[in-house]
CSV table of C-alpha atoms in Angstrom, one decimal:
chain,number,residue,atom,x,y,z
H,12,UNK,CA,0.2,0.2,0.2
H,13,UNK,CA,2.8,2.2,1.0
H,14,UNK,CA,4.6,1.6,-2.1
H,15,UNK,CA,1.3,2.6,-4.2
H,16,UNK,CA,1.1,6.0,-2.4
H,17,UNK,CA,4.7,6.5,-3.3
H,18,UNK,CA,4.3,5.8,-6.8
H,19,UNK,CA,1.1,8.0,-7.0
H,20,UNK,CA,3.1,10.7,-5.2
H,21,UNK,CA,6.0,10.5,-7.5
H,22,UNK,CA,3.9,10.5,-10.7
H,23,UNK,CA,2.5,13.7,-9.1
H,24,UNK,CA,5.5,15.3,-8.1
H,25,UNK,CA,6.6,14.9,-12.1
H,26,UNK,CA,3.4,16.4,-13.2
H,27,UNK,CA,3.8,19.5,-10.9
H,28,UNK,CA,7.0,19.4,-9.3
H,29,UNK,CA,6.8,21.1,-5.5
H,30,UNK,CA,8.5,24.1,-4.6
H,31,UNK,CA,11.2,24.4,-1.9
H,32,UNK,CA,9.1,27.1,-0.3
H,33,UNK,CA,5.8,25.8,-0.6
H,34,UNK,CA,3.6,25.5,2.6
H,35,UNK,CA,3.3,21.4,3.4
H,36,UNK,CA,-0.4,22.1,3.8
H,37,UNK,CA,-0.7,24.0,0.3
H,38,UNK,CA,1.4,21.4,-1.1
H,39,UNK,CA,-0.8,18.3,0.4
H,40,UNK,CA,-3.8,20.2,-0.8
H,41,UNK,CA,-2.6,21.0,-4.5
H,42,UNK,CA,-1.4,17.2,-4.7
H,43,UNK,CA,-4.6,15.9,-3.7
H,44,UNK,CA,-6.8,18.1,-5.9
H,45,UNK,CA,-4.6,17.1,-8.6
H,46,UNK,CA,-5.0,13.4,-7.9
H,47,UNK,CA,-8.9,14.0,-7.7
H,48,UNK,CA,-9.0,15.4,-11.1
H,49,UNK,CA,-7.1,12.7,-12.7
H,50,UNK,CA,-9.2,10.2,-11.1
H,51,UNK,CA,-12.2,12.0,-12.2
H,52,UNK,CA,-11.1,12.3,-16.0
H,53,UNK,CA,-10.1,8.7,-16.0
H,54,UNK,CA,-13.6,7.6,-14.8
H,55,UNK,CA,-15.1,10.0,-17.2
H,56,UNK,CA,-13.1,8.7,-20.0
H,57,UNK,CA,-14.0,5.0,-19.1
H,58,UNK,CA,-17.7,6.1,-18.8
H,59,UNK,CA,-17.8,7.7,-22.2
H,60,UNK,CA,-15.9,5.0,-23.7
H,61,UNK,CA,-18.5,2.6,-22.8
H,62,UNK,CA,-21.3,4.7,-24.1
H,63,UNK,CA,-19.4,5.1,-27.3
H,64,UNK,CA,-19.2,1.1,-27.4
H,65,UNK,CA,-22.8,0.9,-26.8
H,66,UNK,CA,-24.0,2.8,-29.6
H,67,UNK,CA,-27.1,4.3,-28.2
H,68,UNK,CA,-29.4,6.5,-30.2
H,69,UNK,CA,-31.8,8.9,-29.9
H,70,UNK,CA,-35.0,9.2,-32.0
H,71,UNK,CA,-36.2,12.9,-32.8
H,72,UNK,CA,-40.0,12.8,-34.0
H,73,UNK,CA,-41.4,15.3,-36.2
H,74,UNK,CA,-44.4,16.0,-38.8
H,75,UNK,CA,-45.0,17.0,-42.3
H,76,UNK,CA,-48.8,18.1,-43.1
H,77,UNK,CA,-47.7,20.1,-46.4
H,78,UNK,CA,-47.9,17.0,-48.7
H,79,UNK,CA,-50.6,14.6,-49.8
H,80,UNK,CA,-50.8,11.1,-48.6
H,81,UNK,CA,-50.5,8.6,-51.5
H,82,UNK,CA,-52.8,5.6,-51.9
H,83,UNK,CA,-51.3,2.4,-50.7
H,84,UNK,CA,-50.6,-0.6,-52.9
H,85,UNK,CA,-52.7,-3.4,-51.9
H,86,UNK,CA,-51.9,-7.5,-52.8
H,87,UNK,CA,-55.1,-9.5,-52.5
H,88,UNK,CA,-54.5,-13.4,-52.1
H,89,UNK,CA,-57.6,-16.2,-52.1
H,90,UNK,CA,-58.2,-20.0,-52.3
H,91,UNK,CA,-60.7,-19.1,-55.1
H,92,UNK,CA,-61.1,-16.9,-58.1
H,93,UNK,CA,-62.2,-13.6,-57.5
H,94,UNK,CA,-62.7,-10.1,-59.0
H,95,UNK,CA,-62.0,-6.5,-57.7
H,96,UNK,CA,-64.0,-3.3,-58.4
H,97,UNK,CA,-62.8,0.0,-57.6
H,98,UNK,CA,-64.3,3.5,-57.4
H,99,UNK,CA,-62.8,7.0,-56.6
H,100,UNK,CA,-64.9,9.2,-54.5
H,101,UNK,CA,-64.3,13.3,-54.3
H,102,UNK,CA,-65.1,15.7,-51.9
H,103,UNK,CA,-67.9,17.4,-54.4
H,104,UNK,CA,-69.8,13.9,-54.6
H,105,UNK,CA,-68.4,12.9,-57.9
H,106,UNK,CA,-67.0,9.2,-58.3
H,107,UNK,CA,-64.9,7.6,-61.1
H,108,UNK,CA,-64.0,4.1,-61.8
H,109,UNK,CA,-60.2,3.1,-60.7
H,110,UNK,CA,-60.3,-0.4,-62.5
H,111,UNK,CA,-57.4,0.8,-64.4
H,112,UNK,CA,-55.1,0.4,-61.3
H,113,UNK,CA,-56.1,-3.3,-60.9
H,114,UNK,CA,-54.3,-6.1,-62.1
H,115,UNK,CA,-56.3,-9.4,-63.6
H,116,UNK,CA,-56.6,-12.2,-61.1
H,117,UNK,CA,-54.0,-14.8,-61.9
H,118,UNK,CA,-53.6,-18.0,-60.6
H,119,UNK,CA,-50.1,-19.5,-58.9
H,120,UNK,CA,-50.1,-23.5,-59.3
H,121,UNK,CA,-47.1,-23.7,-57.1
H,122,UNK,CA,-49.0,-21.9,-54.2
H,123,UNK,CA,-52.5,-23.3,-55.3
H,124,UNK,CA,-53.5,-19.5,-54.8
H,125,UNK,CA,-55.3,-16.8,-56.7
H,126,UNK,CA,-53.7,-13.2,-56.4
H,127,UNK,CA,-54.4,-9.9,-57.8
H,128,UNK,CA,-52.8,-6.1,-56.9
H,129,UNK,CA,-54.2,-2.6,-56.9
H,130,UNK,CA,-51.4,-0.2,-57.6
H,131,UNK,CA,-53.0,3.6,-57.5
H,132,UNK,CA,-49.7,5.1,-56.2
H,133,UNK,CA,-50.2,8.2,-58.3
H,134,UNK,CA,-53.6,8.7,-56.4
H,135,UNK,CA,-53.3,11.1,-53.6
H,136,UNK,CA,-55.4,12.0,-50.9
H,137,UNK,CA,-55.4,15.6,-49.7
H,138,UNK,CA,-57.1,17.3,-46.8
H,139,UNK,CA,-59.7,19.7,-47.8
H,140,UNK,CA,-60.1,20.9,-44.6
H,141,UNK,CA,-56.5,22.2,-44.9
H,142,UNK,CA,-56.1,26.0,-46.2
H,143,UNK,CA,-52.8,25.2,-47.8
H,144,UNK,CA,-54.1,22.7,-49.8
H,145,UNK,CA,-57.6,24.6,-50.6
H,146,UNK,CA,-55.4,27.6,-52.0
H,147,UNK,CA,-52.8,25.7,-53.7
H,148,UNK,CA,-55.4,23.4,-55.4
H,149,UNK,CA,-58.1,26.1,-56.3
H,150,UNK,CA,-59.8,24.2,-59.2
H,151,UNK,CA,-59.1,20.4,-57.8
H,152,UNK,CA,-61.4,18.2,-56.5
H,153,UNK,CA,-60.1,16.3,-53.3
H,154,UNK,CA,-59.9,12.6,-53.3
H,155,UNK,CA,-61.5,11.5,-50.1
H,156,UNK,CA,-62.1,7.5,-50.1
H,157,UNK,CA,-61.3,4.6,-52.4
H,158,UNK,CA,-64.2,2.0,-52.4
H,159,UNK,CA,-63.4,-1.9,-53.5
H,160,UNK,CA,-65.8,-4.7,-54.2
H,161,UNK,CA,-64.3,-7.9,-53.8
H,162,UNK,CA,-66.5,-10.8,-55.3
H,163,UNK,CA,-65.8,-14.4,-55.6
H,164,UNK,CA,-66.1,-15.5,-59.3
H,165,UNK,CA,-65.1,-19.1,-59.0
H,166,UNK,CA,-67.9,-21.8,-59.9
H,167,UNK,CA,-66.4,-24.2,-57.5
H,168,UNK,CA,-67.0,-21.8,-54.6
H,169,UNK,CA,-70.1,-22.6,-52.3
H,170,UNK,CA,-72.3,-20.6,-50.2
H,171,UNK,CA,-71.0,-22.2,-47.0
H,172,UNK,CA,-67.4,-22.0,-48.2
H,173,UNK,CA,-64.8,-19.6,-46.8
H,174,UNK,CA,-62.4,-18.2,-49.7
H,175,UNK,CA,-59.6,-17.2,-47.1
H,176,UNK,CA,-59.3,-13.8,-48.6
H,177,UNK,CA,-56.0,-12.1,-47.6
H,178,UNK,CA,-54.9,-8.5,-48.5
H,179,UNK,CA,-51.3,-6.7,-47.9
H,180,UNK,CA,-51.2,-2.9,-48.0
H,181,UNK,CA,-47.9,-1.4,-48.7
H,182,UNK,CA,-46.3,1.9,-49.2
H,183,UNK,CA,-45.2,2.9,-52.8
H,184,UNK,CA,-41.7,3.6,-51.3
H,185,UNK,CA,-41.5,0.8,-49.2
H,186,UNK,CA,-42.2,-1.4,-52.3
H,187,UNK,CA,-39.1,0.1,-54.1
H,188,UNK,CA,-37.0,-0.3,-50.7
H,189,UNK,CA,-38.0,-4.1,-50.6
H,190,UNK,CA,-37.4,-4.7,-54.0
H,191,UNK,CA,-33.9,-3.3,-53.8
H,192,UNK,CA,-33.2,-5.2,-50.8
H,193,UNK,CA,-34.2,-8.5,-52.2
H,194,UNK,CA,-31.8,-7.6,-55.0
H,195,UNK,CA,-28.7,-7.1,-52.3
H,196,UNK,CA,-30.2,-9.9,-50.0
H,197,UNK,CA,-27.0,-12.0,-49.6
H,198,UNK,CA,-25.2,-9.0,-48.5
H,199,UNK,CA,-27.8,-7.0,-46.6
H,200,UNK,CA,-28.5,-7.2,-43.1
H,201,UNK,CA,-31.2,-6.6,-40.9
H,202,UNK,CA,-33.9,-6.6,-43.3
H,203,UNK,CA,-35.9,-9.0,-41.3
H,204,UNK,CA,-37.2,-6.6,-38.9
H,205,UNK,CA,-38.1,-4.2,-41.6
H,206,UNK,CA,-39.9,-7.0,-43.9
H,207,UNK,CA,-41.7,-8.3,-40.8
H,208,UNK,CA,-43.0,-4.7,-40.1
H,209,UNK,CA,-43.8,-4.0,-43.5
H,210,UNK,CA,-45.8,-7.0,-44.4
H,211,UNK,CA,-46.9,-8.8,-41.1
H,212,UNK,CA,-48.2,-5.2,-39.6
H,213,UNK,CA,-50.4,-4.5,-42.5
H,214,UNK,CA,-51.7,-8.1,-43.8
H,215,UNK,CA,-55.4,-8.6,-43.0
H,216,UNK,CA,-57.6,-11.9,-43.3
H,217,UNK,CA,-61.1,-10.7,-44.7
H,218,UNK,CA,-64.3,-12.5,-43.4
H,219,UNK,CA,-67.2,-13.8,-45.6
H,220,UNK,CA,-70.0,-11.2,-46.4
H,221,UNK,CA,-68.3,-8.4,-44.5
H,222,UNK,CA,-67.7,-4.6,-44.8
H,223,UNK,CA,-64.5,-3.2,-43.6
H,224,UNK,CA,-62.9,0.6,-43.2
H,225,UNK,CA,-59.1,0.6,-44.0
H,226,UNK,CA,-57.7,3.5,-42.1
H,227,UNK,CA,-53.9,4.3,-42.5
H,228,UNK,CA,-51.2,6.8,-41.7
H,229,UNK,CA,-47.8,7.1,-43.4
H,230,UNK,CA,-44.5,7.3,-41.4
H,231,UNK,CA,-41.1,7.7,-42.3
H,232,UNK,CA,-38.2,6.4,-40.4
H,233,UNK,CA,-34.6,7.8,-41.0
H,234,UNK,CA,-32.1,5.2,-39.8
H,235,UNK,CA,-28.4,6.0,-39.6
H,236,UNK,CA,-26.2,4.1,-41.7
H,237,UNK,CA,-23.5,1.9,-40.1
H,238,UNK,CA,-20.6,3.6,-41.9
H,239,UNK,CA,-17.2,5.3,-40.4
H,240,UNK,CA,-18.7,8.6,-41.1
H,241,UNK,CA,-21.4,8.4,-38.8
H,242,UNK,CA,-19.5,6.6,-36.1
H,243,UNK,CA,-16.8,9.7,-36.3
H,244,UNK,CA,-19.2,12.2,-36.3
H,245,UNK,CA,-22.4,10.8,-35.3
H,246,UNK,CA,-24.5,12.7,-37.9
H,247,UNK,CA,-24.7,12.0,-41.2
H,248,UNK,CA,-26.0,9.4,-43.9
H,249,UNK,CA,-29.2,8.2,-42.9
H,250,UNK,CA,-31.3,5.2,-44.5
H,251,UNK,CA,-35.1,6.4,-45.3
H,252,UNK,CA,-37.5,3.6,-44.4
H,253,UNK,CA,-41.2,4.4,-45.4
H,254,UNK,CA,-44.0,2.3,-43.9
H,255,UNK,CA,-47.9,2.7,-43.3
H,256,UNK,CA,-49.2,2.1,-40.0
H,257,UNK,CA,-53.1,0.9,-40.7
H,258,UNK,CA,-56.0,-0.5,-38.9
H,259,UNK,CA,-59.0,-2.6,-40.1
H,260,UNK,CA,-62.4,-1.4,-39.0
H,261,UNK,CA,-65.5,-4.3,-39.3
H,262,UNK,CA,-68.8,-3.0,-40.1
H,263,UNK,CA,-72.1,-5.2,-40.4
H,264,UNK,CA,-72.1,-7.9,-42.7
H,265,UNK,CA,-72.9,-7.1,-46.7
H,266,UNK,CA,-74.8,-9.8,-48.3
H,267,UNK,CA,-74.3,-8.3,-51.6
H,268,UNK,CA,-70.5,-8.9,-52.0
H,269,UNK,CA,-67.9,-11.0,-50.4
H,270,UNK,CA,-66.0,-8.0,-49.2
H,271,UNK,CA,-66.6,-4.2,-49.1
H,272,UNK,CA,-63.4,-2.3,-48.5
H,273,UNK,CA,-63.4,1.5,-47.8
H,274,UNK,CA,-59.7,3.0,-48.2
H,275,UNK,CA,-58.7,6.3,-46.6
H,276,UNK,CA,-56.4,7.9,-44.6
H,277,UNK,CA,-56.7,8.0,-40.8
H,278,UNK,CA,-54.5,11.1,-40.6
H,279,UNK,CA,-53.1,13.5,-43.2
H,280,UNK,CA,-50.1,14.1,-41.3
H,281,UNK,CA,-46.7,12.3,-42.1
H,282,UNK,CA,-44.9,11.2,-39.1
H,283,UNK,CA,-41.0,11.3,-39.2
H,284,UNK,CA,-38.6,9.8,-37.0
H,285,UNK,CA,-35.1,10.4,-37.4
H,286,UNK,CA,-32.3,8.6,-35.6
H,287,UNK,CA,-29.0,10.1,-34.4
H,288,UNK,CA,-26.2,8.8,-32.3
H,289,UNK,CA,-26.0,9.6,-28.5
H,290,UNK,CA,-22.2,9.5,-28.9
H,291,UNK,CA,-19.5,9.7,-31.6
H,292,UNK,CA,-15.6,9.5,-31.8
H,293,UNK,CA,-15.8,13.5,-32.2
H,294,UNK,CA,-17.9,13.8,-29.5
H,295,UNK,CA,-15.8,11.4,-26.9
H,296,UNK,CA,-12.3,13.3,-27.5
H,297,UNK,CA,-14.4,16.7,-27.2
H,298,UNK,CA,-16.0,15.6,-23.7
H,299,UNK,CA,-12.7,14.1,-22.4
H,300,UNK,CA,-10.6,16.9,-23.6
H,301,UNK,CA,-13.3,19.5,-22.3
H,302,UNK,CA,-13.4,18.1,-18.7
H,303,UNK,CA,-9.7,17.8,-18.6
H,304,UNK,CA,-9.2,21.1,-19.5
H,305,UNK,CA,-12.0,22.4,-16.9
H,306,UNK,CA,-10.2,20.4,-14.3
H,307,UNK,CA,-6.9,22.0,-15.0
H,308,UNK,CA,-8.6,25.5,-15.2
H,309,UNK,CA,-9.6,25.3,-11.7
H,310,UNK,CA,-6.5,23.7,-10.5
H,311,UNK,CA,-5.0,27.0,-12.2
H,312,UNK,CA,-7.5,29.2,-10.7
H,313,UNK,CA,-6.9,28.0,-7.2
H,314,UNK,CA,-3.1,26.8,-7.0
H,315,UNK,CA,-1.5,28.6,-10.2
H,316,UNK,CA,-0.1,26.8,-13.0
H,317,UNK,CA,1.6,29.5,-15.2
H,318,UNK,CA,5.3,29.6,-14.4
H,319,UNK,CA,5.2,33.7,-14.8
H,320,UNK,CA,1.8,33.5,-12.0
H,321,UNK,CA,2.7,30.7,-10.0
H,322,UNK,CA,0.2,31.7,-7.1
H,323,UNK,CA,-3.4,31.0,-7.6
H,324,UNK,CA,-6.3,31.9,-5.6
H,325,UNK,CA,-5.5,29.7,-2.3
H,326,UNK,CA,-2.0,31.2,-2.3
H,327,UNK,CA,-3.3,34.8,-2.5
H,328,UNK,CA,-6.0,34.3,0.4
H,329,UNK,CA,-5.5,37.0,3.1
H,330,UNK,CA,-4.8,34.6,5.6
H,331,UNK,CA,-2.3,32.2,3.6
H,332,UNK,CA,-0.4,35.2,1.3
H,333,UNK,CA,1.8,36.2,4.2
H,334,UNK,CA,2.9,32.6,4.8
H,335,UNK,CA,3.5,31.9,1.2
H,336,UNK,CA,5.7,35.3,1.0
H,337,UNK,CA,7.5,34.4,4.0
H,338,UNK,CA,8.3,30.7,2.8
H,339,UNK,CA,9.7,32.2,-0.5
H,340,UNK,CA,11.6,34.9,1.5
H,341,UNK,CA,13.3,32.5,3.9
H,342,UNK,CA,14.2,29.9,1.0
H,343,UNK,CA,16.0,32.7,-0.6
H,344,UNK,CA,17.3,34.6,2.2
H,345,UNK,CA,20.8,33.4,2.5
H,346,UNK,CA,21.5,34.2,-1.0
H,347,UNK,CA,19.8,37.7,-1.0
H,348,UNK,CA,20.8,39.8,-2.9
H,349,UNK,CA,22.1,37.5,-5.7
H,350,UNK,CA,25.3,39.4,-6.6
H,351,UNK,CA,26.4,42.4,-4.4
H,352,UNK,CA,30.0,43.4,-4.4
H,353,UNK,CA,29.7,45.4,-1.0
H,354,UNK,CA,28.9,42.0,0.6
H,355,UNK,CA,31.7,40.4,-1.3
H,356,UNK,CA,34.2,42.7,-0.2
H,357,UNK,CA,37.2,41.3,1.8
H,358,UNK,CA,36.5,37.8,0.6
H,359,UNK,CA,39.0,35.9,-1.0
H,360,UNK,CA,39.1,34.9,-4.5
H,361,UNK,CA,38.0,31.2,-3.6
H,362,UNK,CA,35.4,32.3,-1.1
H,363,UNK,CA,34.1,34.8,-3.7
H,364,UNK,CA,33.8,32.1,-6.5
H,365,UNK,CA,32.2,29.8,-3.9
H,366,UNK,CA,29.8,32.5,-3.2
H,367,UNK,CA,29.0,33.5,-6.5
H,368,UNK,CA,28.2,29.9,-7.3
H,369,UNK,CA,25.9,29.2,-4.5
H,370,UNK,CA,23.9,32.6,-5.4
H,371,UNK,CA,24.1,31.6,-9.1
H,372,UNK,CA,22.5,28.3,-8.2
H,373,UNK,CA,19.8,30.0,-5.8
H,374,UNK,CA,19.0,32.1,-8.8
H,375,UNK,CA,18.6,29.2,-11.2
H,376,UNK,CA,16.4,27.3,-8.9
H,377,UNK,CA,14.2,30.6,-8.3
H,378,UNK,CA,14.0,31.1,-12.1
H,379,UNK,CA,13.0,27.2,-12.6
H,380,UNK,CA,10.3,27.3,-10.0
H,381,UNK,CA,8.7,30.6,-10.6
H,382,UNK,CA,9.5,32.0,-13.9
H,383,UNK,CA,10.4,29.6,-16.6
H,384,UNK,CA,10.5,25.6,-17.0
H,385,UNK,CA,14.0,24.7,-18.0
H,386,UNK,CA,12.7,20.9,-18.7
H,387,UNK,CA,12.3,21.0,-22.3
H,388,UNK,CA,16.0,22.6,-22.9
H,389,UNK,CA,17.7,19.9,-20.3
H,390,UNK,CA,18.4,17.3,-23.1
H,391,UNK,CA,20.9,14.5,-23.6
H,392,UNK,CA,24.1,15.7,-24.6
H,393,UNK,CA,24.2,13.4,-27.7
H,394,UNK,CA,20.8,14.8,-28.7
H,395,UNK,CA,22.3,18.1,-29.1
H,396,UNK,CA,25.7,17.2,-30.6
H,397,UNK,CA,26.3,18.7,-33.8
H,398,UNK,CA,26.4,16.6,-37.1
H,399,UNK,CA,30.0,15.2,-37.5
H,400,UNK,CA,31.0,15.8,-34.2
H,401,UNK,CA,32.6,12.8,-31.9
H,402,UNK,CA,31.8,11.5,-28.5
H,403,UNK,CA,34.9,12.2,-26.6
H,404,UNK,CA,33.5,10.3,-23.5
H,405,UNK,CA,33.7,6.9,-25.6
């Protein structure tokens, strides 16, 4: 234990050497404060390094109500052949067909399923109660609802049979993202969560002779890419992920069609979620450097650090300043003045030389402790020997 204390004391003495004239109590306070600073900086360094390794992130939420909400893309699947009819309803009461956006029903022999799709992604829902949309689209009607009727056309379908009709709804940008991801899937990691959210979160089973309201809202997630720029700065390149959040509201049975489906937004506000890293290499270095500079600034204020102004707030306290000055004066008194011909009168040459040498040493120590550090100019003799000079000591 004593060995550890001695090593710590030696390290601190090397960093901030004690002065001969320094009061022991002030020296103890100064060294203790310095030790606390170093330990605190080390603990802070370890904590920030741990946070950096954890790669924790913060989500910032926003919203955008200045754009319309595009119609979702729908994929229908059933055990029996079926047909889909679509009608667009506008705020002025007019309606037009949208069957041109519906693909013909096809049969997949491998899965033994019939499927069709609706791709009206260029159709856009606008909030007619929003003044910005009204002013921007003065002579334009606003799409309010898409009505779809799904009928089973298979002759083998019986009245007491269930067609097991499913539908999956995707945002148009989600479909593009998934198509790109599938093309890169052997090299793409982390797709499963996105794929599960996009498909499973918006896939519904329709009961026989039922009516439903499909209500949805659009969400945009900006995820940080795993690259060196983001690890270094914490802010940078994001990967945009677009999804829809939906609910299916059932209504009383409809005996005229197998399924009646009404599609409209539950919100015209597009929610954005941006991911930013809580810690980066630059933040780590800045924080550690900042806490160290702050600690050393407090140390300099309390005890002094600059060789030109070696006394800090503690040494300048009224109750301490006199003792500090007295200690300095006592350490130099035998050699003050450093050179005086009157005091040297009557001394022999050898005595004068010894006195001058002693006073010169005292002056050098004084300059080293209170005026300028000479550590930077005290070098190994071989390091400053001129090029071509030989070591005569060998």
